[in-house]
Coordinates of C-alpha atoms in Angstrom, one line a residue:
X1 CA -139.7 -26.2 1.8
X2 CA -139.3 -24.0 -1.0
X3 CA -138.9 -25.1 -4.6
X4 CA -137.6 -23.2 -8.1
X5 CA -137.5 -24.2 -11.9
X6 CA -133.7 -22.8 -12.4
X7 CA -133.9 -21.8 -16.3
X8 CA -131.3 -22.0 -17.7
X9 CA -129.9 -24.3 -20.9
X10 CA -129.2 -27.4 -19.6
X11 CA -128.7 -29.2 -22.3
X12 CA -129.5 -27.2 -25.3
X13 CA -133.3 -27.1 -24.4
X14 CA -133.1 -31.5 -24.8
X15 CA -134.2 -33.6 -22.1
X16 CA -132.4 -34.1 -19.1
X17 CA -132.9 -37.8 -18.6
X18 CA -130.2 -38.3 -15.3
X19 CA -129.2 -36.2 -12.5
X20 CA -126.6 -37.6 -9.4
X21 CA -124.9 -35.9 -6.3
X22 CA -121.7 -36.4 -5.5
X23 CA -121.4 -36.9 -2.1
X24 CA -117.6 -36.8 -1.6
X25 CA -117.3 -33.8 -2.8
X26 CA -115.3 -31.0 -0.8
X27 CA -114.8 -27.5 -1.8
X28 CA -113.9 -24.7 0.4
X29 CA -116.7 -22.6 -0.6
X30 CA -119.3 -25.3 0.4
X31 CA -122.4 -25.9 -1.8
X32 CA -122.5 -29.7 -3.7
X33 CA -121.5 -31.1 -7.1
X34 CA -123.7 -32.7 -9.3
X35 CA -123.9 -34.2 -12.9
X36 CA -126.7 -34.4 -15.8
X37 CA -127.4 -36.3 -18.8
X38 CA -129.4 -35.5 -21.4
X39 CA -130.7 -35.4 -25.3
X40 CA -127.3 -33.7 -26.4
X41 CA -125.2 -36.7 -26.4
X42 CA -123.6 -34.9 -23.2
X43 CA -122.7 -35.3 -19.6
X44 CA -122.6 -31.9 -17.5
X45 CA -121.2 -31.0 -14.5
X46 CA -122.5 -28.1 -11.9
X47 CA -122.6 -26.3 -8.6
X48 CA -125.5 -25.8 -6.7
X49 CA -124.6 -23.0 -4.1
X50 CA -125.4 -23.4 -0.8
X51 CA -127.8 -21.6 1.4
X52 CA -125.1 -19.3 2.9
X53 CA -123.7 -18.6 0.0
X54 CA -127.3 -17.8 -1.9
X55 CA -127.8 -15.1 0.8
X56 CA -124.3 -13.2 1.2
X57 CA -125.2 -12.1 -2.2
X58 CA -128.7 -13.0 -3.7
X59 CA -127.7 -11.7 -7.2
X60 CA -125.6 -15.2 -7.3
X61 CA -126.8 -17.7 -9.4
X62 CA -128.0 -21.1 -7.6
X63 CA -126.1 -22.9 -9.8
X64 CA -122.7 -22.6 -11.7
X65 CA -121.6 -24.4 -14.8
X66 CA -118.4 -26.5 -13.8
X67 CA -117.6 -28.3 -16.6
X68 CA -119.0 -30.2 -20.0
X69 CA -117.9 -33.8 -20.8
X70 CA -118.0 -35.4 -25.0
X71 CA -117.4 -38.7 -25.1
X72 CA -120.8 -40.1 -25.6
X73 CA -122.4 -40.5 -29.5
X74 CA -126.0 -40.5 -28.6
X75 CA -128.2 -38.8 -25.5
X76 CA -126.8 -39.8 -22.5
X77 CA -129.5 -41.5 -20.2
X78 CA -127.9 -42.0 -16.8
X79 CA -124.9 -40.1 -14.9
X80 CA -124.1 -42.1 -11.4
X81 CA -121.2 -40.9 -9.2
X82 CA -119.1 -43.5 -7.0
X83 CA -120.2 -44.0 -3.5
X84 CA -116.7 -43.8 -2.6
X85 CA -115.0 -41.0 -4.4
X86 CA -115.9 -38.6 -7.2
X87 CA -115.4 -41.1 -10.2
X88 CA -118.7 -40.6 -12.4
X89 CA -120.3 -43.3 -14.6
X90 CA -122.1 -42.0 -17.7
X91 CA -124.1 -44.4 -20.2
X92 CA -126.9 -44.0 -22.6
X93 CA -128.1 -44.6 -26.1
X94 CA -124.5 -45.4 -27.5
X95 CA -124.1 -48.8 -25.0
X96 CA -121.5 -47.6 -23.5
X97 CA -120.4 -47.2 -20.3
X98 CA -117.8 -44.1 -19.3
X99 CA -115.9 -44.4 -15.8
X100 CA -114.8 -40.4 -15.7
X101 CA -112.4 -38.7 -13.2
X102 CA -111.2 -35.2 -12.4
X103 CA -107.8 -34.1 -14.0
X104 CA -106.5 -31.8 -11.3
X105 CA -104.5 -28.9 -12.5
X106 CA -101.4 -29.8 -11.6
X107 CA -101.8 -33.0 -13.0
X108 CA -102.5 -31.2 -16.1
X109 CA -100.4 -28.3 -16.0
X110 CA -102.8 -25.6 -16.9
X111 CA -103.0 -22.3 -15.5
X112 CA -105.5 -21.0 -12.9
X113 CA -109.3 -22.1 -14.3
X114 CA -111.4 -19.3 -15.2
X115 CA -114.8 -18.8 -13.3
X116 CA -117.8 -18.9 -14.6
X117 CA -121.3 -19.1 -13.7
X118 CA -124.7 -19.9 -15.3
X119 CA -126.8 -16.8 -16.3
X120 CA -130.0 -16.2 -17.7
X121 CA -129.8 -18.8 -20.8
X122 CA -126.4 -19.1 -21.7
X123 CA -123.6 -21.4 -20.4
X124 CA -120.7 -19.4 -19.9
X125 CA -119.5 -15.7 -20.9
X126 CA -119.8 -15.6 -24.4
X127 CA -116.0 -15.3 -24.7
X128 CA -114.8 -17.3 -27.5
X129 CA -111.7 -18.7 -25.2
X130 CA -113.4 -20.3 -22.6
X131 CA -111.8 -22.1 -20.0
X132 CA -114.5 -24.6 -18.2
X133 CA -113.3 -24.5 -14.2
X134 CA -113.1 -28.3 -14.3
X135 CA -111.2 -30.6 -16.6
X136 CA -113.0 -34.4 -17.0
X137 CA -111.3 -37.5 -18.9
X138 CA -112.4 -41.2 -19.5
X139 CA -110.7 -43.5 -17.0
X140 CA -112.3 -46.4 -18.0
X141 CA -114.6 -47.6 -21.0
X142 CA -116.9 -50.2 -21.1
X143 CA -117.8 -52.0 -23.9
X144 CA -120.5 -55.0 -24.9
X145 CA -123.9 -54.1 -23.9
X146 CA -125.5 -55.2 -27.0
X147 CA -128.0 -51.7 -27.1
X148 CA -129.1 -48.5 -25.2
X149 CA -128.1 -48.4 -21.4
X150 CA -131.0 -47.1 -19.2
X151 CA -129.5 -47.4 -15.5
X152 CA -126.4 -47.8 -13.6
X153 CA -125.6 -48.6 -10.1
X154 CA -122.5 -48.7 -8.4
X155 CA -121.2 -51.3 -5.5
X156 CA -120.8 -50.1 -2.5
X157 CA -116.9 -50.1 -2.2
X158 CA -117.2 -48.4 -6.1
X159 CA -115.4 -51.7 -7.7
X160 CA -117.7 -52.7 -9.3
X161 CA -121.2 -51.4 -11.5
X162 CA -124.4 -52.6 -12.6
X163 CA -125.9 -51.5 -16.1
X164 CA -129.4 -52.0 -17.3
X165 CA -130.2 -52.2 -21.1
X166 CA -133.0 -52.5 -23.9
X167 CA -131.1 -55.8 -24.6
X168 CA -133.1 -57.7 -21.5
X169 CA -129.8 -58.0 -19.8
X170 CA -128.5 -56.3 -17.2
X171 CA -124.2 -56.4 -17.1
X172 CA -122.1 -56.3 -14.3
X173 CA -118.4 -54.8 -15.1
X174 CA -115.1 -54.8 -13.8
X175 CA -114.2 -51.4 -13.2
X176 CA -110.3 -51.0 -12.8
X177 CA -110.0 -53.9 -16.0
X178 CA -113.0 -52.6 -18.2
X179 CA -114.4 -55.9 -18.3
X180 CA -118.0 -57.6 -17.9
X181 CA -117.9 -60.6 -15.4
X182 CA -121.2 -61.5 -15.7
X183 CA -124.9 -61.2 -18.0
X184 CA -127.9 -61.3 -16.4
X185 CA -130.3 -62.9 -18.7
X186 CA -133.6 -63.5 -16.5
X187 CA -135.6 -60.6 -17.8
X188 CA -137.8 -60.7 -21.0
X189 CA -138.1 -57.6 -21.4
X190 CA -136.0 -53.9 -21.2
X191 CA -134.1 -53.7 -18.1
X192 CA -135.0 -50.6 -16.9
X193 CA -133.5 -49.7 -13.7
X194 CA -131.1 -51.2 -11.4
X195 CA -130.4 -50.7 -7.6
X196 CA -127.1 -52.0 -5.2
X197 CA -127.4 -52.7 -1.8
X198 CA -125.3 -50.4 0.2
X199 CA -124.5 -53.2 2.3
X200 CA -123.2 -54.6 -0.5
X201 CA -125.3 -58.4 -0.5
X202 CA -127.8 -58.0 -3.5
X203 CA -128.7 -56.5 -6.7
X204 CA -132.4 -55.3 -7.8
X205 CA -133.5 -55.2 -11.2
X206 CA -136.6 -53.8 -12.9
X207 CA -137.6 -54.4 -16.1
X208 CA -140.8 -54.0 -18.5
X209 CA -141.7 -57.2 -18.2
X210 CA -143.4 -56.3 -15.1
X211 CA -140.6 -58.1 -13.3
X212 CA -138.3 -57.1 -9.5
X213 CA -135.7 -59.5 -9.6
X214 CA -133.4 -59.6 -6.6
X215 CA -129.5 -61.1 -6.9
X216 CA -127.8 -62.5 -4.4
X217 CA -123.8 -61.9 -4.1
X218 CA -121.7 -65.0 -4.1
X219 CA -118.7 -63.7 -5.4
X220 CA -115.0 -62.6 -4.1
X221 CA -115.0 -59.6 -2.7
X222 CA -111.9 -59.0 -4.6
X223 CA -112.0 -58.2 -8.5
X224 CA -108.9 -59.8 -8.7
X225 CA -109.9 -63.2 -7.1
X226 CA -113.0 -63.3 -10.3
X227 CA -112.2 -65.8 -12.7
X228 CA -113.6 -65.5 -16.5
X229 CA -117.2 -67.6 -16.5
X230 CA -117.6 -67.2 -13.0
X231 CA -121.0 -65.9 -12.1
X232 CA -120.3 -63.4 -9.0
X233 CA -124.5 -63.3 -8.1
X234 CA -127.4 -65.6 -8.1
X235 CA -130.9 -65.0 -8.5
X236 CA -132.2 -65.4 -5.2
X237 CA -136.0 -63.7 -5.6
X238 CA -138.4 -62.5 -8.1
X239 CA -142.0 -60.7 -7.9
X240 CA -144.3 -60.9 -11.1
X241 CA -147.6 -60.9 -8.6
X242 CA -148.9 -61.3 -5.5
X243 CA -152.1 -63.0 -3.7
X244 CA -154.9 -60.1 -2.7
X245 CA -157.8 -61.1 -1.0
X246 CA -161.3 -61.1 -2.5
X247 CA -164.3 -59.8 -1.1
X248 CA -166.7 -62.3 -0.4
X249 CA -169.7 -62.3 -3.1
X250 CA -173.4 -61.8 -2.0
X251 CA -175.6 -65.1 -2.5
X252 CA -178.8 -64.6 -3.9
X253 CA -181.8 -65.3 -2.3
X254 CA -183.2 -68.4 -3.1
X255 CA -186.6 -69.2 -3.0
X256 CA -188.4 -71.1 -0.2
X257 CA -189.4 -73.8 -2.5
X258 CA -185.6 -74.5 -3.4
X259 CA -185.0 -78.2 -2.6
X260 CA -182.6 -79.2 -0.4
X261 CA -180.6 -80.9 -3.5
X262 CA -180.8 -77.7 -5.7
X263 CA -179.6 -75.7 -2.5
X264 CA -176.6 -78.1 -2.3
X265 CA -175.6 -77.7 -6.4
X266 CA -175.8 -74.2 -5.7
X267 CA -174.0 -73.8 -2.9
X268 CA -170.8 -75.6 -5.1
X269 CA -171.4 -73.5 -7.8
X270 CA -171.4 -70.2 -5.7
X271 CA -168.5 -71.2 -4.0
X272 CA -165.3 -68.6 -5.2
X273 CA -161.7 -68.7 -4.1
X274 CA -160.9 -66.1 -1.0
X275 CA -157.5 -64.7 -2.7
X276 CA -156.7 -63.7 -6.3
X277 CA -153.4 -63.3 -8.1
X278 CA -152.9 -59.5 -8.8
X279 CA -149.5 -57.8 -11.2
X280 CA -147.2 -55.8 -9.2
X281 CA -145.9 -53.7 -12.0
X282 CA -147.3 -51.7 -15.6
X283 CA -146.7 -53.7 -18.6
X284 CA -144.4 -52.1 -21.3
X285 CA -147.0 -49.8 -22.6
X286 CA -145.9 -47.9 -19.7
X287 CA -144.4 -44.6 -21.6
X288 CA -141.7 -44.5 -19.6
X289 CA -137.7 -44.9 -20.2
X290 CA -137.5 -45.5 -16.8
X291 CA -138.2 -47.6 -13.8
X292 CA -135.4 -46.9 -11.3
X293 CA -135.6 -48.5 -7.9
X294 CA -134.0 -47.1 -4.9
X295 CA -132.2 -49.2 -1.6
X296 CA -132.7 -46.8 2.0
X297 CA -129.0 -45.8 3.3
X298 CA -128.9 -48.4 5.9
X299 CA -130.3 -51.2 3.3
X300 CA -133.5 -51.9 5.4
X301 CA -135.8 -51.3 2.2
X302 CA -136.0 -51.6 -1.5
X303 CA -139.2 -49.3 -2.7
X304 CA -139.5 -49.9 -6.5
X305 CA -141.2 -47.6 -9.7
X306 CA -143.9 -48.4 -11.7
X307 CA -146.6 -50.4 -9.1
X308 CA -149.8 -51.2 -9.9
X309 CA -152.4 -52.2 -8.2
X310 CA -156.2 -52.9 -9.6
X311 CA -158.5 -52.9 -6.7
X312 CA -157.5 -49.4 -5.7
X313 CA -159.0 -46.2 -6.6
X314 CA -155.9 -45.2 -7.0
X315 CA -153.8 -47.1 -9.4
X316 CA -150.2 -46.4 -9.2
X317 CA -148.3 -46.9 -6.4
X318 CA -144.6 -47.2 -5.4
X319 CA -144.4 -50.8 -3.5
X320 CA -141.8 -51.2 -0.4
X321 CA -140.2 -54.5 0.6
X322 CA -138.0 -55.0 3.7
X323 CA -134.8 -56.7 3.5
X324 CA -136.0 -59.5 5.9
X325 CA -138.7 -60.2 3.6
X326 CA -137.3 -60.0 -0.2
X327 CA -139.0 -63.0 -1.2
X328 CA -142.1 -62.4 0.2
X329 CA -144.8 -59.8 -1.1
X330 CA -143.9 -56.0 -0.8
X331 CA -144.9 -55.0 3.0
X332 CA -145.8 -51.5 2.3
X333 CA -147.7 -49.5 -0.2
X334 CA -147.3 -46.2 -0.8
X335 CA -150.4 -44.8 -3.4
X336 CA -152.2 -42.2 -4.3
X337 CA -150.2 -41.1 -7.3
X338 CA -151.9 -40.0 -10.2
X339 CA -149.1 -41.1 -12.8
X340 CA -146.9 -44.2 -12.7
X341 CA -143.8 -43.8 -10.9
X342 CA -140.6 -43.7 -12.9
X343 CA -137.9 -43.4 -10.0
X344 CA -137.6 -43.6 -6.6
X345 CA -134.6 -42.1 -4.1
X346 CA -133.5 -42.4 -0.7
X347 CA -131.9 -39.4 0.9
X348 CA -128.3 -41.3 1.3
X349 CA -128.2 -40.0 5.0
X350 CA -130.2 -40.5 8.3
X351 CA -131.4 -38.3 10.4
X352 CA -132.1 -37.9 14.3
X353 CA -135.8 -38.4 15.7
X354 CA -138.2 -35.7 16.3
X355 CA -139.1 -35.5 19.8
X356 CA -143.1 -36.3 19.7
X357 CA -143.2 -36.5 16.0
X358 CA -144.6 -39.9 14.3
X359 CA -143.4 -43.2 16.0
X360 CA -139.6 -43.3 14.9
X361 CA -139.2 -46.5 17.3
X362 CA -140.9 -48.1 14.4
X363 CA -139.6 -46.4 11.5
X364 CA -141.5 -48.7 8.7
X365 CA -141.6 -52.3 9.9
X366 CA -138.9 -51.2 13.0
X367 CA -135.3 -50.4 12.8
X368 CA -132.3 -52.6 12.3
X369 CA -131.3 -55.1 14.8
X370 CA -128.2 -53.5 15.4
X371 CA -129.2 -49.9 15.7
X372 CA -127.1 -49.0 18.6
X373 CA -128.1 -45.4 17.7
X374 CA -131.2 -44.9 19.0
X375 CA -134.6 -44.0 16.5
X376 CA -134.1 -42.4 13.7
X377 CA -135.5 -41.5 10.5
X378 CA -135.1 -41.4 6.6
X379 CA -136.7 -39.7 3.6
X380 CA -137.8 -40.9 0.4
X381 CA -138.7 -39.2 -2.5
X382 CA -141.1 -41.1 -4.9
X383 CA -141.0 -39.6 -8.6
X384 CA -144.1 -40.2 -11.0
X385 CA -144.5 -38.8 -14.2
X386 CA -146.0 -35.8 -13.2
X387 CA -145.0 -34.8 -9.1
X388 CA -142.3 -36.0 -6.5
X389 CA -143.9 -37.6 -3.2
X390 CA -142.2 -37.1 0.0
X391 CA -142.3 -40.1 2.2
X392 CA -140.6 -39.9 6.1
X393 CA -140.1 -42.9 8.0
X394 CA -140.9 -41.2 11.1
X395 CA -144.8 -40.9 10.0
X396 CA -146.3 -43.8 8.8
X397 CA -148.6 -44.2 6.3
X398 CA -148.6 -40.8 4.3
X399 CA -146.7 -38.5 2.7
X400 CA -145.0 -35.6 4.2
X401 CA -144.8 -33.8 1.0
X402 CA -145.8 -33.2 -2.5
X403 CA -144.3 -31.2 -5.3
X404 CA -146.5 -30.8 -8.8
X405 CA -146.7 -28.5 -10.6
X406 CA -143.5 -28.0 -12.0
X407 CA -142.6 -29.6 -15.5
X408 CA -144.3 -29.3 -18.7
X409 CA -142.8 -33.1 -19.3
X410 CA -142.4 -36.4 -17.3
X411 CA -140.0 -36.0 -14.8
X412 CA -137.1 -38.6 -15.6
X413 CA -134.9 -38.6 -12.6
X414 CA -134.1 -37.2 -8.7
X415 CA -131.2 -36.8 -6.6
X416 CA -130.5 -35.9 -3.0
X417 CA -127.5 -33.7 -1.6
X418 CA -125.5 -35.3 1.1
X419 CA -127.0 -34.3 3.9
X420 CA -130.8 -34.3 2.2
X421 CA -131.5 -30.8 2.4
X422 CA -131.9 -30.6 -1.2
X423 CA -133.3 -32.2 -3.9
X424 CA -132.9 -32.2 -7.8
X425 CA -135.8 -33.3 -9.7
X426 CA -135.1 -33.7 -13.6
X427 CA -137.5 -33.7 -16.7
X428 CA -138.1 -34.2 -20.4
X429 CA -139.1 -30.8 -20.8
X430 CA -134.9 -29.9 -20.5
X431 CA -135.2 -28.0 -17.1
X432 CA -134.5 -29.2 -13.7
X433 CA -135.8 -28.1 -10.5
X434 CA -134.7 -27.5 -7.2
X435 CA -136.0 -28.1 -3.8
X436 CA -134.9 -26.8 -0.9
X437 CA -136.0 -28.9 2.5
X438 CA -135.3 -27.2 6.1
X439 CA -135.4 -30.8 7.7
X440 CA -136.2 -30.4 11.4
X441 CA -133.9 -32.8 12.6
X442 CA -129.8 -33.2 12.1
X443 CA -128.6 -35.4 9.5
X444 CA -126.0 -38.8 10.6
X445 CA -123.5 -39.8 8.9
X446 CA -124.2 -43.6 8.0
X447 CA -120.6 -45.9 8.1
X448 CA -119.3 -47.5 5.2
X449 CA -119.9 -50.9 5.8
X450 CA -119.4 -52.5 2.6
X451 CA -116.0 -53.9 3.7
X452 CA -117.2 -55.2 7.2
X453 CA -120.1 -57.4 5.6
X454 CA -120.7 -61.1 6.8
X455 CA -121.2 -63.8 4.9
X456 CA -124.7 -64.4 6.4
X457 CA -126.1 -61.3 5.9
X458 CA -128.5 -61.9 3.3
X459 CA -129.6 -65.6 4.8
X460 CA -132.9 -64.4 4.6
X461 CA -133.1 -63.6 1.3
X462 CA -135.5 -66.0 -0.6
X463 CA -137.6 -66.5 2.5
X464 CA -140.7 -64.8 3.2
X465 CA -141.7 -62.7 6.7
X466 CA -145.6 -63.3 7.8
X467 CA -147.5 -60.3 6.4
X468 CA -151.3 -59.1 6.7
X469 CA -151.5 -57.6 3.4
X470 CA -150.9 -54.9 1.4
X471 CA -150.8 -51.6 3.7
X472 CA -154.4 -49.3 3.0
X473 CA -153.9 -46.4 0.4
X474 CA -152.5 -43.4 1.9
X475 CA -152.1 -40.9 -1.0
X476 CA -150.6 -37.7 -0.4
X477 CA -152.7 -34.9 1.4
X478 CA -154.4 -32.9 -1.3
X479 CA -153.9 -29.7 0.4
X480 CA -150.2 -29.9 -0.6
X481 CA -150.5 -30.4 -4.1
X482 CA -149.9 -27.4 -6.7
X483 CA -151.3 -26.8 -9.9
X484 CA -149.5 -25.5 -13.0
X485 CA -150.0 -21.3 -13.4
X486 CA -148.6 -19.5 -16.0
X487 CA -145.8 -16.3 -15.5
X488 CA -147.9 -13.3 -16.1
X489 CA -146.9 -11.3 -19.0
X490 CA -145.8 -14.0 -21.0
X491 CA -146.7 -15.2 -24.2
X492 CA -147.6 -18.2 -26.3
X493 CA -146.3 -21.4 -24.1
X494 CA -145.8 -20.2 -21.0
X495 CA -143.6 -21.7 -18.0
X496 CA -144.5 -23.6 -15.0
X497 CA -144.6 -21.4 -11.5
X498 CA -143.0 -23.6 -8.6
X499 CA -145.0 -22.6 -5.7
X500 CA -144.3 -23.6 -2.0
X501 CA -146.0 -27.4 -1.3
X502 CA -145.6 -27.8 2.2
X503 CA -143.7 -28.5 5.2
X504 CA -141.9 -31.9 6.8

């Protein structure tokens, strides 16, 4: 694995608060599109090259700036593509939500698009009549979140989205109308981050009031079929705390001359309950904007940010529920992070078993009943504030994988190319960083099953699966962590050197 700060000006030296893939995109040249958002009320679009392309000519840029979209009046704070085609969602600060699309140029009539790539600092040539190689409009704006939007999530068929907001609410819109169908009002607190099954049966929410609440769908699949004031989801679980077990206390010794009476008082008096109610999640002193859950590819399991856990050396942690056991308590814990976690992601593809590697016939808490593909495997990459765990469901109970070292800032957001063989880790600090993964097995295509969903699916949901307890801490191994060094012959602040972390 190798892994590299790309330096260039992102957004005007801002934050970058949101980075997204988009996974059905197609260009002859190969390589992947993605899209920022950050402090300068902007949404970008880029390039990043691929591997082949990176060593034909190494004097190539890894990136190339593809096009810059206005719209937005305050710092944009999530950028999510469609599941389904290359729409992109963009919301932030302003409330609003902006459905974009590409204007191709023969819709548009323009000549040939100039070329450009990103170099050194600068976006762009410096020529005063520059022509950006992509063209973005709005296709669809949505209107009535009541303050700043923090996350977005899209179905999986890409009719519908999900918003989060400062308001406690989180919305859920119409996309092809513009119109909200229904508020989610459960929350106390800032909505923070939001999460839709792939399988399309359930919503996830996180929010500051140290809250995972999980919706149930129970609406038309249709948009059309919708009526006004009819809710499409019901709440159908939600995790404030769980029941830990208590070590037993010591008893005193009591003295021979105890009476049998004073032995009995003390043995009521002694007596203390064997389990103990414990918070799942940091409060809202949490400086974070962010708390951004993440459902695996084949909607098996929901790992959410910002854990907690108060018997543990470790404090933070990123909790794991399975989809058979939603309403019960999270059946796997993944700590040993020295900062809260602010986002979690799935790599949105499988990938085939490693012969003698882990036990992929498991593959955390066993794979899908109809898994007519054999074992496989998934990655997860767990974000905290200050390093991104790597998590493979192949090898249980540690991570594969740890990158530090990297960001004066918090880190904000991460993404995954299509076939997980990169990642894009975004920060405060207004620089994003690239990691670059040579996974030892080939990555499957899942099938988009949104459409083919029963109705009992989710019939589970609400019920809780018999579990021992909370998994034992397995926090990263610390021989694959990295420590900030500064670029020699610099001065005054100095950057970050990315240095290789280890391999899967």
């Amino acid at each position: 694995m190798k892994v590299k700060t790309v330096l260039i000006n992102w957004h005007d030296k801002l934050p970058i608060f949101s980075v997204d893939f988009d996974h059905n995109y197609s260009e002859s040249r190969g390589g992947w599109r993605f899209a920022t958002g950050g402090g300068d009320n902007n949404v970008r679009v880029w390039r990043l090259w691929s591997g082949s392309e990176r060593e034909a000519d190494p004097q190539q840029p890894m990136v190339e700036f593809l096009a810059s979209l206005n719209r937005h009046t305050a710092p944009v704070n999530v950028v999510r593509f469609s599941p389904c085609s290359s729409r992109l969602a963009s919301a932030g600060d302003d409330g609003v939500v902006i459905v974009w699309r590409q204007i191709l140029g023969s819709e548009e009539g323009t000549a040939q698009s100039k070329k450009v790539a990103v170099s050194g600092n600068l976006v762009g040539d410096g020529d005063d009549h520059f022509v950006e190689p992509e063209t973005w409009r709005p296709m669809a704006l949505l209107r009535g979140s009541l303050a700043d939007i923090c996350d977005l999530a899209w179905s999986p068929d890409g009719q519908f989205l999900v918003s989060a907001s400062v308001d406690n609410t989180a919305r859920i819109w119409d996309v092809a109308d513009a119109r909200c169908i229904q508020v989610l009002v459960d929350h106390s607190h800032y909505v923070q981050g939001v999460a839709w099954d792939p399988l399309g049966e359930f919503i996830a929410t996180q929010s500051s009031d140290r809250s995972l609440r999980m919706y149930k769908w129970i609406g038309p699949r249709d948009p059309r079929d919708i009526k006004p004031g009819t809710d499409v989801v019901a709440l159908a679980a939600s995790h404030h705390t769980m029941s830990v077990p208590v070590a037993e206390p010591s008893r005193p010794a009591h003295d021979s001359e105890t009476s049998d009476a004073d032995e009995s008082k003390m043995d009521i008096e002694d007596a203390a309950p064997t389990h103990r109610s414990q918070r799942l999640f940091h409060d809202d002193n949490l400086a974070s904007f962010f708390r951004r859950p993440s459902i695996s590819p084949d909607g098996r399991l929901l790992a959410t940010a910002a854990g907690v856990q108060r018997s543990r050396t470790s404090r933070n942690t990123c909790y794991v529920w399975p989809r058979d056991g939603l309403g019960g308590p999270p059946a796997l814990n993944l700590a040993g992070h020295q900062k809260p976690v602010v986002a979690t992601r799935w790599a949105p593809c499988q990938f085939e078993a490693i012969a003698g590697v882990g036990d992929t016939s498991a593959g955390w808490l066993g794979p899908p009943a109809d898994d007519a593909k054999g074992a496989t495997r998934m990655m997860l990459a767990v974000g905290s504030q200050g390093a991104v765990a790597l998590y493979d469901t192949s090898v249980a109970g540690r991570a594969v994988g740890l990158v530090g070292g990297l960001h004066y800032a918090a880190i904000t957001d991460l993404a995954w190319t299509r076939d997980g063989s990169h990642l894009v880790i975004a920060s405060l600090d207004g620089f994003a960083s690239v990691a670059s993964l040579d996974q030892p097995s080939s990555a499957l295509e899942l099938e988009k099953r949104a459409a083919e969903i029963s109705s009992d699916v989710l019939g589970s949901v609400g019920s809780s699966i018999e579990h021992s307890g909370i998994q034992p801490d397995h926090p990263p191994p610390e021989a694959l962590q990295t420590s900030a060094r500064p670029e020699p012959g610099s001065k005054g602040k100095k950057r970050l050197a990315p240095t290789f972390v280890g391999t899967l």
